[in-house]
Structure formats: C-alpha cells, structure tokens
PDB file of N, CA and C in Angstrom:
ATOM      1  N   UNK A  25    -219.357 190.387-107.056  1.00 75.00           N
ATOM      2  CA  UNK A  25    -218.848 189.088-106.657  1.00 75.00           C
ATOM      3  C   UNK A  25    -218.765 188.150-107.859  1.00 75.00           C
ATOM      4  N   UNK A  26    -219.803 188.149-108.686  1.00 78.00           N
ATOM      5  CA  UNK A  26    -219.794 187.272-109.863  1.00 78.00           C
ATOM      6  C   UNK A  26    -218.718 187.714-110.844  1.00 78.00           C
ATOM      7  N   UNK A  27    -218.587 189.007-111.044  1.00 76.00           N
ATOM      8  CA  UNK A  27    -217.558 189.517-111.960  1.00 76.00           C
ATOM      9  C   UNK A  27    -216.165 189.180-111.449  1.00 76.00           C
ATOM     10  N   UNK A  28    -215.962 189.249-110.148  1.00 81.00           N
ATOM     11  CA  UNK A  28    -214.656 188.916-109.571  1.00 81.00           C
ATOM     12  C   UNK A  28    -214.342 187.438-109.783  1.00 81.00           C
ATOM     13  N   UNK A  29    -215.331 186.583-109.573  1.00 80.00           N
ATOM     14  CA  UNK A  29    -215.124 185.149-109.818  1.00 80.00           C
ATOM     15  C   UNK A  29    -214.824 184.886-111.280  1.00 80.00           C
ATOM     16  N   UNK A  30    -215.522 185.569-112.145  1.00 81.00           N
ATOM     17  CA  UNK A  30    -215.292 185.394-113.582  1.00 81.00           C
ATOM     18  C   UNK A  30    -213.864 185.789-113.946  1.00 81.00           C
ATOM     19  N   UNK A  31    -213.368 186.870-113.355  1.00 83.00           N
ATOM     20  CA  UNK A  31    -211.984 187.292-113.619  1.00 83.00           C
ATOM     21  C   UNK A  31    -210.988 186.243-113.133  1.00 83.00           C
ATOM     22  N   UNK A  32    -211.250 185.685-111.971  1.00 78.00           N
ATOM     23  CA  UNK A  32    -210.361 184.646-111.432  1.00 78.00           C
ATOM     24  C   UNK A  32    -210.359 183.436-112.356  1.00 78.00           C
ATOM     25  N   UNK A  33    -211.529 182.980-112.760  1.00 74.00           N
ATOM     26  CA  UNK A  33    -211.604 181.826-113.668  1.00 74.00           C
ATOM     27  C   UNK A  33    -210.935 182.121-114.999  1.00 74.00           C
ATOM     28  N   UNK A  34    -211.087 183.326-115.471  1.00 79.00           N
ATOM     29  CA  UNK A  34    -210.439 183.686-116.740  1.00 79.00           C
ATOM     30  C   UNK A  34    -208.917 183.638-116.600  1.00 79.00           C
ATOM     31  N   UNK A  35    -208.409 184.166-115.498  1.00 80.00           N
ATOM     32  CA  UNK A  35    -206.949 184.117-115.272  1.00 80.00           C
ATOM     33  C   UNK A  35    -206.451 182.681-115.193  1.00 80.00           C
ATOM     34  N   UNK A  36    -207.220 181.826-114.542  1.00 73.00           N
ATOM     35  CA  UNK A  36    -206.831 180.413-114.463  1.00 73.00           C
ATOM     36  C   UNK A  36    -206.837 179.793-115.854  1.00 73.00           C
ATOM     37  N   UNK A  37    -207.910 180.000-116.595  1.00 71.00           N
ATOM     38  CA  UNK A  37    -208.037 179.404-117.928  1.00 71.00           C
ATOM     39  C   UNK A  37    -206.966 179.905-118.882  1.00 71.00           C
ATOM     40  N   UNK A  38    -206.534 181.143-118.714  1.00 79.00           N
ATOM     41  CA  UNK A  38    -205.527 181.711-119.607  1.00 79.00           C
ATOM     42  C   UNK A  38    -204.103 181.495-119.100  1.00 79.00           C
ATOM     43  N   UNK A  39    -203.966 180.864-117.969  1.00 78.00           N
ATOM     44  CA  UNK A  39    -202.648 180.593-117.406  1.00 78.00           C
ATOM     45  C   UNK A  39    -201.902 179.584-118.274  1.00 78.00           C
ATOM     46  N   UNK A  40    -200.660 179.895-118.594  1.00 78.00           N
ATOM     47  CA  UNK A  40    -199.853 178.991-119.421  1.00 78.00           C
ATOM     48  C   UNK A  40    -199.640 177.652-118.726  1.00 78.00           C
ATOM     49  N   UNK A  41    -199.400 177.674-117.437  1.00 77.00           N
ATOM     50  CA  UNK A  41    -199.193 176.436-116.681  1.00 77.00           C
ATOM     51  C   UNK A  41    -200.448 175.574-116.722  1.00 77.00           C
ATOM     52  N   UNK A  42    -201.591 176.183-116.479  1.00 74.00           N
ATOM     53  CA  UNK A  42    -202.859 175.452-116.516  1.00 74.00           C
ATOM     54  C   UNK A  42    -203.105 174.892-117.907  1.00 74.00           C
ATOM     55  N   UNK A  43    -202.912 175.709-118.925  1.00 76.00           N
ATOM     56  CA  UNK A  43    -203.140 175.263-120.301  1.00 76.00           C
ATOM     57  C   UNK A  43    -202.229 174.106-120.671  1.00 76.00           C
ATOM     58  N   UNK A  44    -200.963 174.191-120.317  1.00 73.00           N
ATOM     59  CA  UNK A  44    -200.013 173.123-120.641  1.00 73.00           C
ATOM     60  C   UNK A  44    -200.406 171.826-119.934  1.00 73.00           C
ATOM     61  N   UNK A  45    -200.771 171.944-118.656  1.00 73.00           N
ATOM     62  CA  UNK A  45    -201.155 170.755-117.899  1.00 73.00           C
ATOM     63  C   UNK A  45    -202.400 170.108-118.503  1.00 73.00           C
ATOM     64  N   UNK A  46    -203.373 170.913-118.854  1.00 84.00           N
ATOM     65  CA  UNK A  46    -204.597 170.371-119.443  1.00 84.00           C
ATOM     66  C   UNK A  46    -204.349 169.846-120.851  1.00 84.00           C
ATOM     67  N   UNK A  47    -203.493 170.508-121.609  1.00 88.00           N
ATOM     68  CA  UNK A  47    -203.157 170.038-122.954  1.00 88.00           C
ATOM     69  C   UNK A  47    -202.491 168.675-122.877  1.00 88.00           C
ATOM     70  N   UNK A  48    -201.547 168.509-121.969  1.00 91.00           N
ATOM     71  CA  UNK A  48    -200.873 167.223-121.817  1.00 91.00           C
ATOM     72  C   UNK A  48    -201.857 166.135-121.411  1.00 91.00           C
ATOM     73  N   UNK A  49    -202.741 166.450-120.497  1.00 91.00           N
ATOM     74  CA  UNK A  49    -203.747 165.493-120.053  1.00 91.00           C
ATOM     75  C   UNK A  49    -204.651 165.080-121.210  1.00 91.00           C
ATOM     76  N   UNK A  50    -205.109 166.052-121.976  1.00 91.00           N
ATOM     77  CA  UNK A  50    -205.966 165.759-123.130  1.00 91.00           C
ATOM     78  C   UNK A  50    -205.203 164.977-124.192  1.00 91.00           C
ATOM     79  N   UNK A  51    -203.937 165.294-124.401  1.00 92.00           N
ATOM     80  CA  UNK A  51    -203.133 164.585-125.390  1.00 92.00           C
ATOM     81  C   UNK A  51    -203.009 163.108-125.026  1.00 92.00           C
ATOM     82  N   UNK A  52    -202.685 162.819-123.778  1.00 94.00           N
ATOM     83  CA  UNK A  52    -202.548 161.423-123.342  1.00 94.00           C
ATOM     84  C   UNK A  52    -203.875 160.691-123.522  1.00 94.00           C
ATOM     85  N   UNK A  53    -204.957 161.312-123.127  1.00 93.00           N
ATOM     86  CA  UNK A  53    -206.276 160.698-123.268  1.00 93.00           C
ATOM     87  C   UNK A  53    -206.593 160.405-124.731  1.00 93.00           C
ATOM     88  N   UNK A  54    -206.280 161.328-125.618  1.00 93.00           N
ATOM     89  CA  UNK A  54    -206.553 161.130-127.047  1.00 93.00           C
ATOM     90  C   UNK A  54    -205.717 159.997-127.634  1.00 93.00           C
ATOM     91  N   UNK A  55    -204.538 159.749-127.097  1.00 94.00           N
ATOM     92  CA  UNK A  55    -203.732 158.630-127.593  1.00 94.00           C
ATOM     93  C   UNK A  55    -204.397 157.306-127.241  1.00 94.00           C
ATOM     94  N   UNK A  56    -204.953 157.228-126.053  1.00 94.00           N
ATOM     95  CA  UNK A  56    -205.699 156.020-125.686  1.00 94.00           C
ATOM     96  C   UNK A  56    -206.898 155.831-126.611  1.00 94.00           C
ATOM     97  N   UNK A  57    -207.649 156.896-126.839  1.00 94.00           N
ATOM     98  CA  UNK A  57    -208.816 156.798-127.717  1.00 94.00           C
ATOM     99  C   UNK A  57    -208.407 156.461-129.145  1.00 94.00           C
ATOM    100  N   UNK A  58    -207.384 157.137-129.648  1.00 93.00           N
ATOM    101  CA  UNK A  58    -206.993 156.982-131.041  1.00 93.00           C
ATOM    102  C   UNK A  58    -206.262 155.694-131.345  1.00 93.00           C
ATOM    103  N   UNK A  59    -205.239 155.375-130.573  1.00 93.00           N
ATOM    104  CA  UNK A  59    -204.408 154.206-130.882  1.00 93.00           C
ATOM    105  C   UNK A  59    -204.940 152.913-130.288  1.00 93.00           C
ATOM    106  N   UNK A  60    -205.438 152.962-129.076  1.00 93.00           N
ATOM    107  CA  UNK A  60    -205.890 151.736-128.425  1.00 93.00           C
ATOM    108  C   UNK A  60    -207.404 151.589-128.453  1.00 93.00           C
ATOM    109  N   UNK A  61    -208.094 152.642-128.848  1.00 93.00           N
ATOM    110  CA  UNK A  61    -209.554 152.677-128.976  1.00 93.00           C
ATOM    111  C   UNK A  61    -210.254 152.205-127.703  1.00 93.00           C
ATOM    112  N   UNK A  62    -209.802 152.790-126.601  1.00 94.00           N
ATOM    113  CA  UNK A  62    -210.412 152.475-125.308  1.00 94.00           C
ATOM    114  C   UNK A  62    -210.124 153.594-124.323  1.00 94.00           C
ATOM    115  N   UNK A  63    -210.849 153.555-123.215  1.00 95.00           N
ATOM    116  CA  UNK A  63    -210.565 154.450-122.106  1.00 95.00           C
ATOM    117  C   UNK A  63    -209.320 153.955-121.381  1.00 95.00           C
ATOM    118  N   UNK A  64    -208.577 154.826-120.754  1.00 96.00           N
ATOM    119  CA  UNK A  64    -207.344 154.410-120.083  1.00 96.00           C
ATOM    120  C   UNK A  64    -207.541 153.399-118.956  1.00 96.00           C
ATOM    121  N   UNK A  65    -208.731 153.345-118.371  1.00 96.00           N
ATOM    122  CA  UNK A  65    -208.953 152.415-117.257  1.00 96.00           C
ATOM    123  C   UNK A  65    -209.770 151.187-117.652  1.00 96.00           C
ATOM    124  N   UNK A  66    -209.924 150.949-118.960  1.00 95.00           N
ATOM    125  CA  UNK A  66    -210.606 149.746-119.432  1.00 95.00           C
ATOM    126  C   UNK A  66    -209.587 148.638-119.659  1.00 95.00           C
ATOM    127  N   UNK A  67    -210.083 147.402-119.707  1.00 93.00           N
ATOM    128  CA  UNK A  67    -209.207 146.242-119.917  1.00 93.00           C
ATOM    129  C   UNK A  67    -208.307 146.465-121.121  1.00 93.00           C
ATOM    130  N   UNK A  68    -207.059 146.097-121.028  1.00 92.00           N
ATOM    131  CA  UNK A  68    -206.463 145.248-120.001  1.00 92.00           C
ATOM    132  C   UNK A  68    -206.094 145.982-118.713  1.00 92.00           C
ATOM    133  N   UNK A  69    -206.159 147.289-118.694  1.00 91.00           N
ATOM    134  CA  UNK A  69    -205.906 148.035-117.457  1.00 91.00           C
ATOM    135  C   UNK A  69    -207.181 148.044-116.623  1.00 91.00           C
ATOM    136  N   UNK A  70    -207.030 148.132-115.342  1.00 91.00           N
ATOM    137  CA  UNK A  70    -208.203 148.230-114.467  1.00 91.00           C
ATOM    138  C   UNK A  70    -208.132 149.468-113.587  1.00 91.00           C
ATOM    139  N   UNK A  71    -207.167 150.318-113.886  1.00 95.00           N
ATOM    140  CA  UNK A  71    -206.994 151.555-113.126  1.00 95.00           C
ATOM    141  C   UNK A  71    -206.349 152.580-114.060  1.00 95.00           C
ATOM    142  N   UNK A  72    -205.925 153.674-113.531  1.00 96.00           N
ATOM    143  CA  UNK A  72    -205.331 154.729-114.358  1.00 96.00           C
ATOM    144  C   UNK A  72    -203.812 154.770-114.256  1.00 96.00           C
ATOM    145  N   UNK A  73    -203.189 153.678-113.851  1.00 96.00           N
ATOM    146  CA  UNK A  73    -201.731 153.663-113.702  1.00 96.00           C
ATOM    147  C   UNK A  73    -201.016 153.967-115.016  1.00 96.00           C
ATOM    148  N   UNK A  74    -201.467 153.367-116.111  1.00 96.00           N
ATOM    149  CA  UNK A  74    -200.841 153.616-117.412  1.00 96.00           C
ATOM    150  C   UNK A  74    -201.014 155.064-117.842  1.00 96.00           C
ATOM    151  N   UNK A  75    -202.220 155.579-117.689  1.00 96.00           N
ATOM    152  CA  UNK A  75    -202.498 156.978-118.010  1.00 96.00           C
ATOM    153  C   UNK A  75    -201.615 157.891-117.171  1.00 96.00           C
ATOM    154  N   UNK A  76    -201.549 157.621-115.878  1.00 97.00           N
ATOM    155  CA  UNK A  76    -200.719 158.444-114.991  1.00 97.00           C
ATOM    156  C   UNK A  76    -199.245 158.372-115.381  1.00 97.00           C
ATOM    157  N   UNK A  77    -198.777 157.176-115.742  1.00 97.00           N
ATOM    158  CA  UNK A  77    -197.391 157.020-116.177  1.00 97.00           C
ATOM    159  C   UNK A  77    -197.104 157.929-117.366  1.00 97.00           C
ATOM    160  N   UNK A  78    -197.967 157.864-118.393  1.00 96.00           N
ATOM    161  CA  UNK A  78    -197.724 158.662-119.597  1.00 96.00           C
ATOM    162  C   UNK A  78    -197.896 160.147-119.336  1.00 96.00           C
ATOM    163  N   UNK A  79    -198.843 160.515-118.503  1.00 95.00           N
ATOM    164  CA  UNK A  79    -199.018 161.932-118.182  1.00 95.00           C
ATOM    165  C   UNK A  79    -197.779 162.471-117.472  1.00 95.00           C
ATOM    166  N   UNK A  80    -197.256 161.722-116.529  1.00 95.00           N
ATOM    167  CA  UNK A  80    -196.034 162.164-115.837  1.00 95.00           C
ATOM    168  C   UNK A  80    -194.858 162.235-116.802  1.00 95.00           C
ATOM    169  N   UNK A  81    -194.777 161.263-117.701  1.00 95.00           N
ATOM    170  CA  UNK A  81    -193.660 161.267-118.649  1.00 95.00           C
ATOM    171  C   UNK A  81    -193.756 162.470-119.592  1.00 95.00           C
ATOM    172  N   UNK A  82    -194.940 162.745-120.119  1.00 94.00           N
ATOM    173  CA  UNK A  82    -195.144 163.912-120.990  1.00 94.00           C
ATOM    174  C   UNK A  82    -194.819 165.190-120.217  1.00 94.00           C
ATOM    175  N   UNK A  83    -195.274 165.278-118.984  1.00 91.00           N
ATOM    176  CA  UNK A  83    -194.976 166.458-118.168  1.00 91.00           C
ATOM    177  C   UNK A  83    -193.476 166.586-117.921  1.00 91.00           C
ATOM    178  N   UNK A  84    -192.800 165.454-117.675  1.00 94.00           N
ATOM    179  CA  UNK A  84    -191.346 165.481-117.464  1.00 94.00           C
ATOM    180  C   UNK A  84    -190.602 165.988-118.692  1.00 94.00           C
ATOM    181  N   UNK A  85    -191.174 165.753-119.873  1.00 93.00           N
ATOM    182  CA  UNK A  85    -190.564 166.207-121.121  1.00 93.00           C
ATOM    183  C   UNK A  85    -191.172 167.529-121.591  1.00 93.00           C
ATOM    184  N   UNK A  86    -191.835 168.243-120.680  1.00 89.00           N
ATOM    185  CA  UNK A  86    -192.436 169.554-120.979  1.00 89.00           C
ATOM    186  C   UNK A  86    -193.365 169.512-122.180  1.00 89.00           C
ATOM    187  N   UNK A  87    -194.136 168.425-122.300  1.00 87.00           N
ATOM    188  CA  UNK A  87    -195.108 168.311-123.377  1.00 87.00           C
ATOM    189  C   UNK A  87    -194.542 167.798-124.685  1.00 87.00           C
ATOM    190  N   UNK A  88    -193.263 167.499-124.731  1.00 90.00           N
ATOM    191  CA  UNK A  88    -192.637 167.016-125.971  1.00 90.00           C
ATOM    192  C   UNK A  88    -192.893 165.518-126.109  1.00 90.00           C
ATOM    193  N   UNK A  89    -194.006 165.174-126.765  1.00 87.00           N
ATOM    194  CA  UNK A  89    -194.400 163.772-126.864  1.00 87.00           C
ATOM    195  C   UNK A  89    -193.439 162.958-127.714  1.00 87.00           C
ATOM    196  N   UNK A  90    -192.722 163.615-128.633  1.00 90.00           N
ATOM    197  CA  UNK A  90    -191.739 162.878-129.441  1.00 90.00           C
ATOM    198  C   UNK A  90    -190.595 162.377-128.567  1.00 90.00           C
ATOM    199  N   UNK A  91    -190.064 163.255-127.744  1.00 93.00           N
ATOM    200  CA  UNK A  91    -188.975 162.859-126.846  1.00 93.00           C
ATOM    201  C   UNK A  91    -189.450 161.854-125.804  1.00 93.00           C
ATOM    202  N   UNK A  92    -190.690 161.961-125.384  1.00 93.00           N
ATOM    203  CA  UNK A  92    -191.240 161.014-124.413  1.00 93.00           C
ATOM    204  C   UNK A  92    -191.508 159.651-125.053  1.00 93.00           C
ATOM    205  N   UNK A  93    -191.522 159.601-126.368  1.00 94.00           N
ATOM    206  CA  UNK A  93    -191.726 158.373-127.153  1.00 94.00           C
ATOM    207  C   UNK A  93    -193.049 157.680-126.846  1.00 94.00           C
ATOM    208  N   UNK A  94    -194.064 158.472-126.539  1.00 92.00           N
ATOM    209  CA  UNK A  94    -195.358 157.893-126.213  1.00 92.00           C
ATOM    210  C   UNK A  94    -196.017 157.240-127.416  1.00 92.00           C
ATOM    211  N   UNK A  95    -196.117 157.951-128.523  1.00 91.00           N
ATOM    212  CA  UNK A  95    -196.786 157.419-129.707  1.00 91.00           C
ATOM    213  C   UNK A  95    -196.067 156.166-130.187  1.00 91.00           C
ATOM    214  N   UNK A  96    -194.759 156.226-130.238  1.00 93.00           N
ATOM    215  CA  UNK A  96    -193.970 155.058-130.644  1.00 93.00           C
ATOM    216  C   UNK A  96    -194.279 153.868-129.742  1.00 93.00           C
ATOM    217  N   UNK A  97    -194.335 154.108-128.455  1.00 94.00           N
ATOM    218  CA  UNK A  97    -194.610 153.030-127.503  1.00 94.00           C
ATOM    219  C   UNK A  97    -195.993 152.430-127.707  1.00 94.00           C
ATOM    220  N   UNK A  98    -196.963 153.254-128.017  1.00 93.00           N
ATOM    221  CA  UNK A  98    -198.304 152.743-128.279  1.00 93.00           C
ATOM    222  C   UNK A  98    -198.301 151.891-129.548  1.00 93.00           C
ATOM    223  N   UNK A  99    -197.606 152.356-130.579  1.00 93.00           N
ATOM    224  CA  UNK A  99    -197.601 151.635-131.855  1.00 93.00           C
ATOM    225  C   UNK A  99    -196.901 150.284-131.788  1.00 93.00           C
ATOM    226  N   UNK A 100    -195.911 150.154-130.944  1.00 94.00           N
ATOM    227  CA  UNK A 100    -195.196 148.877-130.846  1.00 94.00           C
ATOM    228  C   UNK A 100    -195.708 148.016-129.686  1.00 94.00           C
ATOM    229  N   UNK A 101    -196.737 148.482-128.992  1.00 94.00           N
ATOM    230  CA  UNK A 101    -197.263 147.719-127.858  1.00 94.00           C
ATOM    231  C   UNK A 101    -197.949 146.440-128.339  1.00 94.00           C
ATOM    232  N   UNK A 102    -197.912 145.429-127.498  1.00 94.00           N
ATOM    233  CA  UNK A 102    -198.583 144.164-127.805  1.00 94.00           C
ATOM    234  C   UNK A 102    -200.080 144.387-127.996  1.00 94.00           C
ATOM    235  N   UNK A 103    -200.658 145.273-127.208  1.00 93.00           N
ATOM    236  CA  UNK A 103    -202.093 145.553-127.321  1.00 93.00           C
ATOM    237  C   UNK A 103    -202.434 146.120-128.690  1.00 93.00           C
ATOM    238  N   UNK A 104    -201.679 147.096-129.149  1.00 94.00           N
ATOM    239  CA  UNK A 104    -201.933 147.701-130.461  1.00 94.00           C
ATOM    240  C   UNK A 104    -201.744 146.668-131.566  1.00 94.00           C
ATOM    241  N   UNK A 105    -200.650 145.926-131.530  1.00 94.00           N
ATOM    242  CA  UNK A 105    -200.345 144.951-132.580  1.00 94.00           C
ATOM    243  C   UNK A 105    -201.358 143.811-132.614  1.00 94.00           C
ATOM    244  N   UNK A 106    -201.847 143.397-131.458  1.00 92.00           N
ATOM    245  CA  UNK A 106    -202.856 142.339-131.426  1.00 92.00           C
ATOM    246  C   UNK A 106    -204.151 142.801-132.087  1.00 92.00           C
ATOM    247  N   UNK A 107    -204.449 144.058-131.946  1.00 88.00           N
ATOM    248  CA  UNK A 107    -205.693 144.583-132.497  1.00 88.00           C
ATOM    249  C   UNK A 107    -205.551 144.997-133.959  1.00 88.00           C
ATOM    250  N   UNK A 108    -204.444 145.622-134.320  1.00 87.00           N
ATOM    251  CA  UNK A 108    -204.330 146.228-135.648  1.00 87.00           C
ATOM    252  C   UNK A 108    -203.194 145.674-136.496  1.00 87.00           C
ATOM    253  N   UNK A 109    -202.322 144.863-135.944  1.00 86.00           N
ATOM    254  CA  UNK A 109    -201.153 144.393-136.676  1.00 86.00           C
ATOM    255  C   UNK A 109    -200.022 145.393-136.545  1.00 86.00           C
ATOM    256  N   UNK A 110    -198.921 145.085-137.199  1.00 80.00           N
ATOM    257  CA  UNK A 110    -197.750 145.971-137.135  1.00 80.00           C
ATOM    258  C   UNK A 110    -198.043 147.272-137.859  1.00 80.00           C
ATOM    259  N   UNK A 111    -197.545 148.381-137.323  1.00 70.00           N
ATOM    260  CA  UNK A 111    -197.784 149.686-137.978  1.00 70.00           C
ATOM    261  C   UNK A 111    -197.045 149.805-139.298  1.00 70.00           C
TER     262      UNK A 111
END
C-alpha cells in the first residue's frame, strides 16, 4: 500500500502539467518577493486577487512571462517606483 502511494505521488510530481502549474505559481510568488518585497496578500493588497490575476495570465500564456508582461508591469507599477524609484 505504501509503495503504491509512493508511485502515485511520484507520477504526480513528475507530471508535466503539475510541474508547469507549480512552476508558474512559484514564479509569480517570487516576483512579489523579489520586486515588491512582500507577500501577495500584504498591503496594499488585502487578498490574493493580484496574485491570482498574474497566475491566470502566466497560465494563459503557457508560462511565457515575457509575453504576459508581468515583470515589466511590476517594474513600472506605482508601488515599485514609490519604493525603489524608476528602474
């Protein structure tokens, strides 16, 4: 039973769909940490709407963050510029 569960978990972890979904999720989270230096649900946000928006956009572009223009949007955001100045 344990070996069977381990095989199932391994198949899930090695699934391309699962990996892509988790990679996109981690990428969006790292942009919040790196560019805005905050959690996605911290002020000025009070929920995960912004995070969800970017995750859906990245997913819509099949993980192509350049085409989704996420990094560019973070760099020109009022929040980023207020904290760090113009890029």
